[in-house]
CSV table of C-alpha atoms in Angstrom, one decimal:
chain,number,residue,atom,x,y,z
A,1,UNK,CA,14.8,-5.0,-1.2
A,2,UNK,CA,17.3,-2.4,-3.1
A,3,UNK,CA,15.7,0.3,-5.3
A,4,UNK,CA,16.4,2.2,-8.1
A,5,UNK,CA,18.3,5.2,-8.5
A,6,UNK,CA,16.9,8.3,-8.6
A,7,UNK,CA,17.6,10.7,-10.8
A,8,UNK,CA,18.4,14.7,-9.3
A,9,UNK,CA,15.5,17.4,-10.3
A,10,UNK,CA,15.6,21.0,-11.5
A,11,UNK,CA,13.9,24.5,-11.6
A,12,UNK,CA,13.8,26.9,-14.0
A,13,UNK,CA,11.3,30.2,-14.4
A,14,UNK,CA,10.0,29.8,-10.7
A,15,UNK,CA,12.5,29.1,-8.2
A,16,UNK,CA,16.0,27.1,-9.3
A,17,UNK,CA,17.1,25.1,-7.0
A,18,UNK,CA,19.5,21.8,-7.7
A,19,UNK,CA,19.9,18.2,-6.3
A,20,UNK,CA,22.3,16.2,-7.6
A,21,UNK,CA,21.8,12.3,-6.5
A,22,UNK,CA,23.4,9.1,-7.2
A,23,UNK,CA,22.1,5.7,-6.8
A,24,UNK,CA,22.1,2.9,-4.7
A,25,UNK,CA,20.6,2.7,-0.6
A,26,UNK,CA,22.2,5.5,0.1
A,27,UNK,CA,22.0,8.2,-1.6
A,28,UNK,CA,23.7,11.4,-1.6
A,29,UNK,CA,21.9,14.8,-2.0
A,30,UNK,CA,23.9,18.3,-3.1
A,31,UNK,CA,21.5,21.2,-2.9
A,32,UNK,CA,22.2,24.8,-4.0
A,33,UNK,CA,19.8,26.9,-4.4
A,34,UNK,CA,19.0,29.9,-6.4
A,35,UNK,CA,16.3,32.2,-6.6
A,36,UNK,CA,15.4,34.7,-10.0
A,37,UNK,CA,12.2,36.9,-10.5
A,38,UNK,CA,9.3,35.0,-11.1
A,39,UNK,CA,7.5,36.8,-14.5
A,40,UNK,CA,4.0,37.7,-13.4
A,41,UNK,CA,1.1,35.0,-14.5
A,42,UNK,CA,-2.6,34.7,-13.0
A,43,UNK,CA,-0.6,33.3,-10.1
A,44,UNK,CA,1.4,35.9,-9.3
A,45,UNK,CA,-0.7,36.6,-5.8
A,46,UNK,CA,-0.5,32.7,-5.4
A,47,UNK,CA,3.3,32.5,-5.3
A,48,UNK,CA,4.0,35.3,-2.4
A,49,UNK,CA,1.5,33.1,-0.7
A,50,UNK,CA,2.8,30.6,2.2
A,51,UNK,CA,-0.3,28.7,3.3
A,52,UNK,CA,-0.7,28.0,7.0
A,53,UNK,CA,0.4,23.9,7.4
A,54,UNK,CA,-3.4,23.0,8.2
A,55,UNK,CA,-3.9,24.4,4.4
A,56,UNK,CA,-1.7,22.7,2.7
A,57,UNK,CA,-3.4,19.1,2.1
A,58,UNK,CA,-6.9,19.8,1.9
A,59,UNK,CA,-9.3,17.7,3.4
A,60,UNK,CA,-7.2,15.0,2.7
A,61,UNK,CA,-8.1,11.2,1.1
A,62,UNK,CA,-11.6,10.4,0.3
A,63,UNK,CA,-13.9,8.8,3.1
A,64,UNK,CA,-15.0,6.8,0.4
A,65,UNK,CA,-14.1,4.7,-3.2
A,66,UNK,CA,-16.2,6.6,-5.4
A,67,UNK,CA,-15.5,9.7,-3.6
A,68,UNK,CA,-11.8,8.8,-4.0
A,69,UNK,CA,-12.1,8.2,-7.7
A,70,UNK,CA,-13.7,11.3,-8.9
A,71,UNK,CA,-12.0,13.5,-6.7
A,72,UNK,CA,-9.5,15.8,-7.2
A,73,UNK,CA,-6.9,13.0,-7.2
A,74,UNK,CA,-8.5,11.3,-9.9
A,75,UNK,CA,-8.7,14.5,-12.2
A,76,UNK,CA,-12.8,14.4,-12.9
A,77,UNK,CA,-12.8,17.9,-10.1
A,78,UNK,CA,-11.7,20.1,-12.6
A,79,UNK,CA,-11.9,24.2,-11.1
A,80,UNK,CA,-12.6,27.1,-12.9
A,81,UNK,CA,-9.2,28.7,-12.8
A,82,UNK,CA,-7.9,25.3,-14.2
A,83,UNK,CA,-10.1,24.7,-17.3
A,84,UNK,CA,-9.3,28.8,-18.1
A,85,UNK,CA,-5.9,28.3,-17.2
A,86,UNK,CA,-4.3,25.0,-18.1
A,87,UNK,CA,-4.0,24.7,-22.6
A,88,UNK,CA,-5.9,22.0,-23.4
A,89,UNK,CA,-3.3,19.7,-24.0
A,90,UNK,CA,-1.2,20.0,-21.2
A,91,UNK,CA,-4.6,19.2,-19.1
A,92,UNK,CA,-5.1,15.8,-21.1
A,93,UNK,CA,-1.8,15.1,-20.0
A,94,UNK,CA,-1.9,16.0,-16.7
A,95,UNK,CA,-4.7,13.4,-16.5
A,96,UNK,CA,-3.4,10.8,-18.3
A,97,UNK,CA,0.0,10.6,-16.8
A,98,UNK,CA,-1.4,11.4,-12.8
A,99,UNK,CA,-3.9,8.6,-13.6
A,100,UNK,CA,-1.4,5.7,-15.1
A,101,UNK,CA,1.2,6.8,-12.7
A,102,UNK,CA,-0.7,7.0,-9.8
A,103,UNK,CA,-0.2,10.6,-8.7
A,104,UNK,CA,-2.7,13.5,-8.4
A,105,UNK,CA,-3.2,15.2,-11.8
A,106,UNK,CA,-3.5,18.8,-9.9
A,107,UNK,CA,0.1,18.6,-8.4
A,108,UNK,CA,1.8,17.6,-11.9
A,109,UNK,CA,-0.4,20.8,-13.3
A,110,UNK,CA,1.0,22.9,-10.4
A,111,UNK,CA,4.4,22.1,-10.8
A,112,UNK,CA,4.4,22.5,-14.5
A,113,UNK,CA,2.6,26.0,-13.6
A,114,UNK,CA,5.0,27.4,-11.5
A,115,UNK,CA,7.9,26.1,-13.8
A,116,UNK,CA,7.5,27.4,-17.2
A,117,UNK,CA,3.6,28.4,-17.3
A,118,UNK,CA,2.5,24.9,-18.8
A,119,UNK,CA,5.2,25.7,-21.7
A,120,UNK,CA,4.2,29.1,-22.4
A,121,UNK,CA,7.1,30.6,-20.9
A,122,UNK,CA,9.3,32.0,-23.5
A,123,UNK,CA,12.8,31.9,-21.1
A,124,UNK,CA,15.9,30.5,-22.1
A,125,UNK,CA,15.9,26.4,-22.2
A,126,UNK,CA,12.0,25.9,-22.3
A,127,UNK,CA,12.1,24.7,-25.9
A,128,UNK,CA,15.3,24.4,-26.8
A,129,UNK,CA,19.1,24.5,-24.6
A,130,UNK,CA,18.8,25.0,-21.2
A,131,UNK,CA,18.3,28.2,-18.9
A,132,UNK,CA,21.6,29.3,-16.6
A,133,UNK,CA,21.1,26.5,-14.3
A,134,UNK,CA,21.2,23.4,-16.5
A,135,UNK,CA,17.5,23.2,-16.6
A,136,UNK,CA,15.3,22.3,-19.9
A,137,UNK,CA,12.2,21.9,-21.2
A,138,UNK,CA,8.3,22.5,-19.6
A,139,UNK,CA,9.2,20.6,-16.5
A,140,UNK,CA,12.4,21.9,-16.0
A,141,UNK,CA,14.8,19.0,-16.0
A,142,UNK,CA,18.4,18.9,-15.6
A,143,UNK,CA,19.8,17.3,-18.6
A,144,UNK,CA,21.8,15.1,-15.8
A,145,UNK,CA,18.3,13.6,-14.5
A,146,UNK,CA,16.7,13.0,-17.8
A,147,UNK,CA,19.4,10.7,-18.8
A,148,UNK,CA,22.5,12.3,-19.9
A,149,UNK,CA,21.0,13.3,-23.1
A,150,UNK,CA,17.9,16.2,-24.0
A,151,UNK,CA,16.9,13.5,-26.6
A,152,UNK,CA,17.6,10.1,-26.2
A,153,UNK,CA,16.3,6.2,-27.4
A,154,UNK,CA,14.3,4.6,-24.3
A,155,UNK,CA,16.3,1.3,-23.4
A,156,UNK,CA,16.7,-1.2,-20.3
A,157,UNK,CA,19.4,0.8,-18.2
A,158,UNK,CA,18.8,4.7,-18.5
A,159,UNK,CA,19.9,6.3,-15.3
A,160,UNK,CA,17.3,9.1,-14.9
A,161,UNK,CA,13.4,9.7,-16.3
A,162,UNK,CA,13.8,10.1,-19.4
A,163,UNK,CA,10.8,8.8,-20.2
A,164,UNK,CA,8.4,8.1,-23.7
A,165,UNK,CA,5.0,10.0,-23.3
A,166,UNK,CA,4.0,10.1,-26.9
A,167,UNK,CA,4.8,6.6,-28.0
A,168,UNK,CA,7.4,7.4,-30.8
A,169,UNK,CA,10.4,5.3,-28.8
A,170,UNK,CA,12.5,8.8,-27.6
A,171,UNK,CA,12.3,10.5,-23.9
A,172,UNK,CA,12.6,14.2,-24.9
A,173,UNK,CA,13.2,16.4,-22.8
A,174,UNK,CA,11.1,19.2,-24.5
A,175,UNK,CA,8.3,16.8,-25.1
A,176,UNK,CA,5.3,18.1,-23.0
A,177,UNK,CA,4.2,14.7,-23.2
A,178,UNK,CA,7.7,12.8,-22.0
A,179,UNK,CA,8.1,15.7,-19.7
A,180,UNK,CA,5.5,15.5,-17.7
A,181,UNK,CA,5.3,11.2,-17.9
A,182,UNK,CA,8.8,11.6,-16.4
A,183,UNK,CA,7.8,14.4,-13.7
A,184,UNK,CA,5.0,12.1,-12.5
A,185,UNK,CA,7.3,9.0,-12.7
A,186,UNK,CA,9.8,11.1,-10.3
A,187,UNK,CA,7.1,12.5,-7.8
A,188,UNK,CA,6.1,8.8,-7.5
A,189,UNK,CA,9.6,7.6,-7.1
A,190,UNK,CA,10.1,9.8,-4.2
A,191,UNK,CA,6.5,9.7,-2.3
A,192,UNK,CA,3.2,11.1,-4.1
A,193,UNK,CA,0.6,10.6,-3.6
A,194,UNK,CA,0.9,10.0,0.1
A,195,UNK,CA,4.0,12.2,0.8
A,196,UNK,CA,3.4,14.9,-1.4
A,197,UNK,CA,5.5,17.5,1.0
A,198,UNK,CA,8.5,14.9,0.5
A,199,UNK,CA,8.1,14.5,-3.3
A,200,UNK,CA,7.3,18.3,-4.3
A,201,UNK,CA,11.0,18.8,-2.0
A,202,UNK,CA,12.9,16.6,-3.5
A,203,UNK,CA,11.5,17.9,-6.9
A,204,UNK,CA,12.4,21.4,-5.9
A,205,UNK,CA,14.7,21.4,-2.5
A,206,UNK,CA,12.9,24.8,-1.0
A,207,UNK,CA,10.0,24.5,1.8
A,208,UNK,CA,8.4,27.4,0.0
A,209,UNK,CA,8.3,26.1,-3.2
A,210,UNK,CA,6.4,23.3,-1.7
A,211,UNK,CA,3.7,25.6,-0.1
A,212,UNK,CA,3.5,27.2,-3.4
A,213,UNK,CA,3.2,24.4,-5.6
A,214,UNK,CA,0.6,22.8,-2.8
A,215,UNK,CA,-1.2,26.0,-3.0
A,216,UNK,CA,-1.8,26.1,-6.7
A,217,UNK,CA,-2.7,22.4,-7.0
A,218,UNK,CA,-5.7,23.2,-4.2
A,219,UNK,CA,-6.6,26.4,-6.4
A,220,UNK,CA,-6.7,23.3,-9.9
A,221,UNK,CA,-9.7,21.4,-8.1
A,222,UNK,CA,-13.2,23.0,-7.4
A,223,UNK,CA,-13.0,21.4,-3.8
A,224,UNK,CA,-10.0,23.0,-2.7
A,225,UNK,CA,-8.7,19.6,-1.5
A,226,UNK,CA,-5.6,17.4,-2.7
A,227,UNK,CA,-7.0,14.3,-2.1
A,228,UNK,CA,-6.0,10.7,-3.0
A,229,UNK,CA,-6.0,8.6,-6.6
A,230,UNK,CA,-8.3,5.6,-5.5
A,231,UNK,CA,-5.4,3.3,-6.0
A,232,UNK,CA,-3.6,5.0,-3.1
A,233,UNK,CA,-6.5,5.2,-0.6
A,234,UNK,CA,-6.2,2.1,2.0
A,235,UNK,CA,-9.7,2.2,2.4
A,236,UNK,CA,-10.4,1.2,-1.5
A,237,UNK,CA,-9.7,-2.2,-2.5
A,238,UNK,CA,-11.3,-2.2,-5.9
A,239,UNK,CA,-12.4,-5.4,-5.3
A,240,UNK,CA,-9.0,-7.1,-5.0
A,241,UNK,CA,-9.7,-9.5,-2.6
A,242,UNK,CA,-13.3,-9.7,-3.4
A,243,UNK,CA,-11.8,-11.0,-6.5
A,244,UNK,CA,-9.4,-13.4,-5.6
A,245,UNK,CA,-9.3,-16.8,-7.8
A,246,UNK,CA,-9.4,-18.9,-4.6
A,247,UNK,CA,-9.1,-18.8,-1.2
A,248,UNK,CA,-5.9,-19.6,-0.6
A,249,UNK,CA,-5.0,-16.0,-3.2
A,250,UNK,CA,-7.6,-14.5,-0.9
A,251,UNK,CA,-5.8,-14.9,2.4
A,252,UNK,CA,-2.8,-13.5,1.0
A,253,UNK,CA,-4.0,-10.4,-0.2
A,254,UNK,CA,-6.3,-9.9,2.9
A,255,UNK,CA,-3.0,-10.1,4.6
A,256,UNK,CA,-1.1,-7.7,2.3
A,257,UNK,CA,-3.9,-5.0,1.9
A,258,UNK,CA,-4.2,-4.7,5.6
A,259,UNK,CA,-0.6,-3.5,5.6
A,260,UNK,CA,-1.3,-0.4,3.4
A,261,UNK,CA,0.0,2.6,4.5
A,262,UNK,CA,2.6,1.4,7.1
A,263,UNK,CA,6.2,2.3,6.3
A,264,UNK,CA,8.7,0.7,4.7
A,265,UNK,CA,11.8,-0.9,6.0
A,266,UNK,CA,14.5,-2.8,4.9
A,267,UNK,CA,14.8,-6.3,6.3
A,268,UNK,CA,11.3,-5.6,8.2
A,269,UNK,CA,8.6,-8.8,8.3
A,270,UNK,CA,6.2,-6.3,10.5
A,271,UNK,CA,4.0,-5.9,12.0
A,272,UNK,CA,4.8,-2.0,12.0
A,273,UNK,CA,6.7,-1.8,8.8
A,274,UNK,CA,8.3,-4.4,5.9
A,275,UNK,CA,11.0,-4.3,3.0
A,276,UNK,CA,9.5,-5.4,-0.7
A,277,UNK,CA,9.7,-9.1,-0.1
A,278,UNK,CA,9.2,-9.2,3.7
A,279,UNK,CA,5.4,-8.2,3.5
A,280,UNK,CA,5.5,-11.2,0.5
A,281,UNK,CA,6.6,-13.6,2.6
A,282,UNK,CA,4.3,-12.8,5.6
A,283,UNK,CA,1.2,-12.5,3.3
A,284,UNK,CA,2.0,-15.9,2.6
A,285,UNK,CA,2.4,-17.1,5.9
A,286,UNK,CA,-0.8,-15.7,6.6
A,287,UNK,CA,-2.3,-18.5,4.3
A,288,UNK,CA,0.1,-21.3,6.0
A,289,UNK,CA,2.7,-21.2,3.4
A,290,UNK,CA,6.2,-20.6,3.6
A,291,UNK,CA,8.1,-19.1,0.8
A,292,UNK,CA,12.2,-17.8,0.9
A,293,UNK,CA,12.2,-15.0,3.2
A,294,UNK,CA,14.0,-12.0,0.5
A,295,UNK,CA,13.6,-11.1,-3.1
A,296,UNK,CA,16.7,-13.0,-4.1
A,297,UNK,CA,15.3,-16.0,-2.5
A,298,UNK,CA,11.6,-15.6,-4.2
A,299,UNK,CA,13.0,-14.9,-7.6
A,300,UNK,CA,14.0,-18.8,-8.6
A,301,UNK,CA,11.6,-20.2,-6.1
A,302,UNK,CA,8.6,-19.5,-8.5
A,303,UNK,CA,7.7,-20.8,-11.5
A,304,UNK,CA,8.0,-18.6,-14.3
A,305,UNK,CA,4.8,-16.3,-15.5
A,306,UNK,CA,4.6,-14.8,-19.1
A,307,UNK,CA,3.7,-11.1,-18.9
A,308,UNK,CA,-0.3,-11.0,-19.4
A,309,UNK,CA,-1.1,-14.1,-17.7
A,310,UNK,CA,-0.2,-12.9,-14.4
A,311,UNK,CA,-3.2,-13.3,-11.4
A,312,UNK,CA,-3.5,-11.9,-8.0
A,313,UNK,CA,-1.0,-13.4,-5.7
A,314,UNK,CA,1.6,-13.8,-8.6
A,315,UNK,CA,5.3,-11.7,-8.0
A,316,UNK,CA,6.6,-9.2,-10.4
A,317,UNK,CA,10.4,-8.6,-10.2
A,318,UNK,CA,12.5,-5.3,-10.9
A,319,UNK,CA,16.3,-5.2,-11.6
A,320,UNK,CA,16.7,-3.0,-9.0
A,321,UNK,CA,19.6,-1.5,-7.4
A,322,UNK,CA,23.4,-2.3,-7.5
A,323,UNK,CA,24.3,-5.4,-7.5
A,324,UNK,CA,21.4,-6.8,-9.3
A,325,UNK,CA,20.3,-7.8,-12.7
A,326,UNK,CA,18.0,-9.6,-15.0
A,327,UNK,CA,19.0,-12.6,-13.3
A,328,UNK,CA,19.2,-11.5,-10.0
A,329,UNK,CA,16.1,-8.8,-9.1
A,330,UNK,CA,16.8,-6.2,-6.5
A,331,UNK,CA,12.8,-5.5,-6.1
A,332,UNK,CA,9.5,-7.7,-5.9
A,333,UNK,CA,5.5,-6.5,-5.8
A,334,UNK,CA,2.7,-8.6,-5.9
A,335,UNK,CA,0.1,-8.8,-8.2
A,336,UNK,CA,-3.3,-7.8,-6.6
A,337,UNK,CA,-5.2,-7.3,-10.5
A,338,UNK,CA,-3.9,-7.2,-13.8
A,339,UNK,CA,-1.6,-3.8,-14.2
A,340,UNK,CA,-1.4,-3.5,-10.0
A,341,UNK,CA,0.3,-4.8,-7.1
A,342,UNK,CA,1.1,-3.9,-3.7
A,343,UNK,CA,4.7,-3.0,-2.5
A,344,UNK,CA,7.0,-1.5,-0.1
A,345,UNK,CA,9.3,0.1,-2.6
A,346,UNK,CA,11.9,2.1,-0.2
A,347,UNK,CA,12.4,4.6,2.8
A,348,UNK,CA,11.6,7.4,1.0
A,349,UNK,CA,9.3,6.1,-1.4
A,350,UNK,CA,5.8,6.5,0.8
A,351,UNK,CA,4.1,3.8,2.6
A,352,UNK,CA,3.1,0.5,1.2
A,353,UNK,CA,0.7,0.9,-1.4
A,354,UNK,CA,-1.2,-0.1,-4.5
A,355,UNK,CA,0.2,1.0,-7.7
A,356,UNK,CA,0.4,0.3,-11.1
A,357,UNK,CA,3.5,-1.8,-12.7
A,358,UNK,CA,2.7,-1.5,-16.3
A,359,UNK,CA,4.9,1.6,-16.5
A,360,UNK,CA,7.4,0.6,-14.6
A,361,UNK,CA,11.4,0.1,-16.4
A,362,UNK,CA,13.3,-2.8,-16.0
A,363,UNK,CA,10.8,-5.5,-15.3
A,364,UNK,CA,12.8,-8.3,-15.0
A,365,UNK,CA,9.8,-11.3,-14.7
A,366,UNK,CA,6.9,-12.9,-12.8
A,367,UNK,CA,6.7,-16.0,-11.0
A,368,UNK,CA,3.8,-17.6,-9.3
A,369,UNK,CA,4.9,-19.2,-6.1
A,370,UNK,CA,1.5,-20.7,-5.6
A,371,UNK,CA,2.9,-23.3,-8.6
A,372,UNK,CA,6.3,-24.1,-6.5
A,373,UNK,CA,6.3,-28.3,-5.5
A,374,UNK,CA,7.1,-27.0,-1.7
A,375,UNK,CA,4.1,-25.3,-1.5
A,376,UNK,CA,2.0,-28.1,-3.8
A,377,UNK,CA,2.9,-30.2,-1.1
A,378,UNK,CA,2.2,-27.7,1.6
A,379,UNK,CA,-1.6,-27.2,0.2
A,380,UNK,CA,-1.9,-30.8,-0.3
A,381,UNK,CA,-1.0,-31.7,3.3
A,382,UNK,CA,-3.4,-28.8,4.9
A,383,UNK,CA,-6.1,-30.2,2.9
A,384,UNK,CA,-6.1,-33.9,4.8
């Protein structure tokens, strides 16, 4: 039911703006923003461009899955301007991280256009230090956000995204790789893919950066649109519940995919909006079974799952939030395949969704309540 802290983003070569934000359910945001000359790049025209709002989105999600996976979201849509202008490695990247994450490739690739050029720029704090503001490296965070540290060992606890793209054990800032794993870790932690006006704000706190970076993603994919990763789209199941083990499994998640894209909210059981454990505990009623009602509750109530032998309708815990801790989990998802679950993560977080989990800090456990000898017994009577 609590959620993370999140960590305050920055701006360098395109617009600078700060946000400063600490932790907790409510959080507090200082903005100041700042605005310096923008050095002309094949987007020049692009960035004295404010698209009209009907614009700004595209056509929106796919109608359909395979429409939704090689869309634009997905990264398979690829534009002429963005195979001429994105270096070939910061395109692999794009992909790779948008993809894992769960966040359209095109938006990372705008934002890390409009902030240094994709780590071309040759401005103070792009490859080493920081520029006037605080702001470092080819995604342009404040050393603050990354972690405290422009270098620093990736470990349980890190207050920021700091974040290891290349696999060596290090979140550096000036990575392109770590960079832009950590850029698509905070654009997910504060609404992409849904809420990609939200997330491109908090990101960069100016309406007109938004438009811009909006605009730029659009001009990345040969459609024009900015459309949903498959994962994302409520009409794409990928087979979840086709796939259930049982039926039992497959009344749950029937009951838990329905709620995609409704909001979240904290202590909510529905039916317009739910916390992270509240759409648990009514997916489960929804098969006949009654579980504890919040994540503290569900955390000892299941028995314990090793990582890799988790199955659809299994729970995965985060220490999440003050208060909590590897023995006490602030946050809960449920498993709907191997690497995914559904949650309602927090207010500002986007809708209920599918994403991935694999990636995800400070995995505390899973359980599988299904296993509990309440609800043994509770299957055993419903079946006489």
């Amino acid at each position: 039911m609590t959620v993370p802290p999140r960590g305050a983003s920055v701006r360098t070569s395109g617009s600078v703006v700060r946000r400063l934000a600490s932790g907790g359910r409510s959080w507090r945001l200082i903005a100041v923003a700042l605005v310096v000359i923008v050095p002309v790049t094949l987007f020049a025209s692009i960035i004295l461009m404010t698209p009209s709002p009907s614009m700004l989105l595209g056509g929106g999600s796919s109608g359909n899955c395979a429409e939704a996976a090689t869309g634009p979201g997905a990264g398979a849509d690829l534009s002429a301007t963005a195979r001429s202008d994105i270096p070939e490695d910061y395109l692999e990247l794009y992909k790779k991280f948008g993809k894992q994450i769960g966040v359209q490739w095109n938006v990372l690739a705008a934002i890390g256009k409009r902030e240094t050029n994709h780590g071309r720029s040759s401005l103070p704090g792009v490859r080493s230090g920081t520029n006037y503001a605080g702001a470092a490296g080819p995604m342009q965070f404040l050393i603050s956000t990354w972690g405290g540290q422009a270098k620093m060992k990736i470990e349980p606890g890190i207050n920021g995204y700091a974040s290891d793209g290349d696999g060596d054990g290090f979140g550096d800032v000036y990575d392109p790789a770590d960079a832009i794993l950590g850029a698509a870790k905070m654009l997910k932690r504060n609404g992409a893919p849904d809420d990609l006006r939200r997330a491109i704000f908090v990101y960069n706190r100016a309406t007109w950066y938004v438009d811009q970076v909006l605009e730029i993603a659009k001009r990345y994919a040969a459609t024009g649109d900015i459309g949903l990763p498959a994962e994302a789209d409520p009409a794409c199941d990928s087979g979840f519940v086709e796939n259930a083990p049982d039926d039992v499994v497959r009344q749950i998640l029937e009951y838990a995919l329905a709620q995609r894209g409704k909001p979240y909210r904290w202590g909510g059981t529905g039916p317009d909006a739910f916390d992270c454990s509240g759409i648990i505990y009514m997916a489960y009623r929804n098969a006949g079974l009654s579980i504890p009602r919040t994540t503290f509750g569900q955390w000892p109530f299941g028995v314990p799952i090793e990582q890799g032998e988790e199955q659809p309708g299994d729970l995965v815990f985060f220490n999440a939030g003050p208060g909590t801790s590897k023995d006490n989990p602030g946050h809960v998802g449920m498993v709907v395949s191997p690497g995914t679950m559904i949650e309602a993560r927090c207010t500002l977080c986007g809708p209920i969704k599918v994403t991935t989990y694999r990636d995800r800090p400070n995995i505390v456990g899973f359980t599988r309540p299904l296993r509990n000898e309440t609800v043994l017994a509770q299957l055993k009577r419903a079946q006489t």
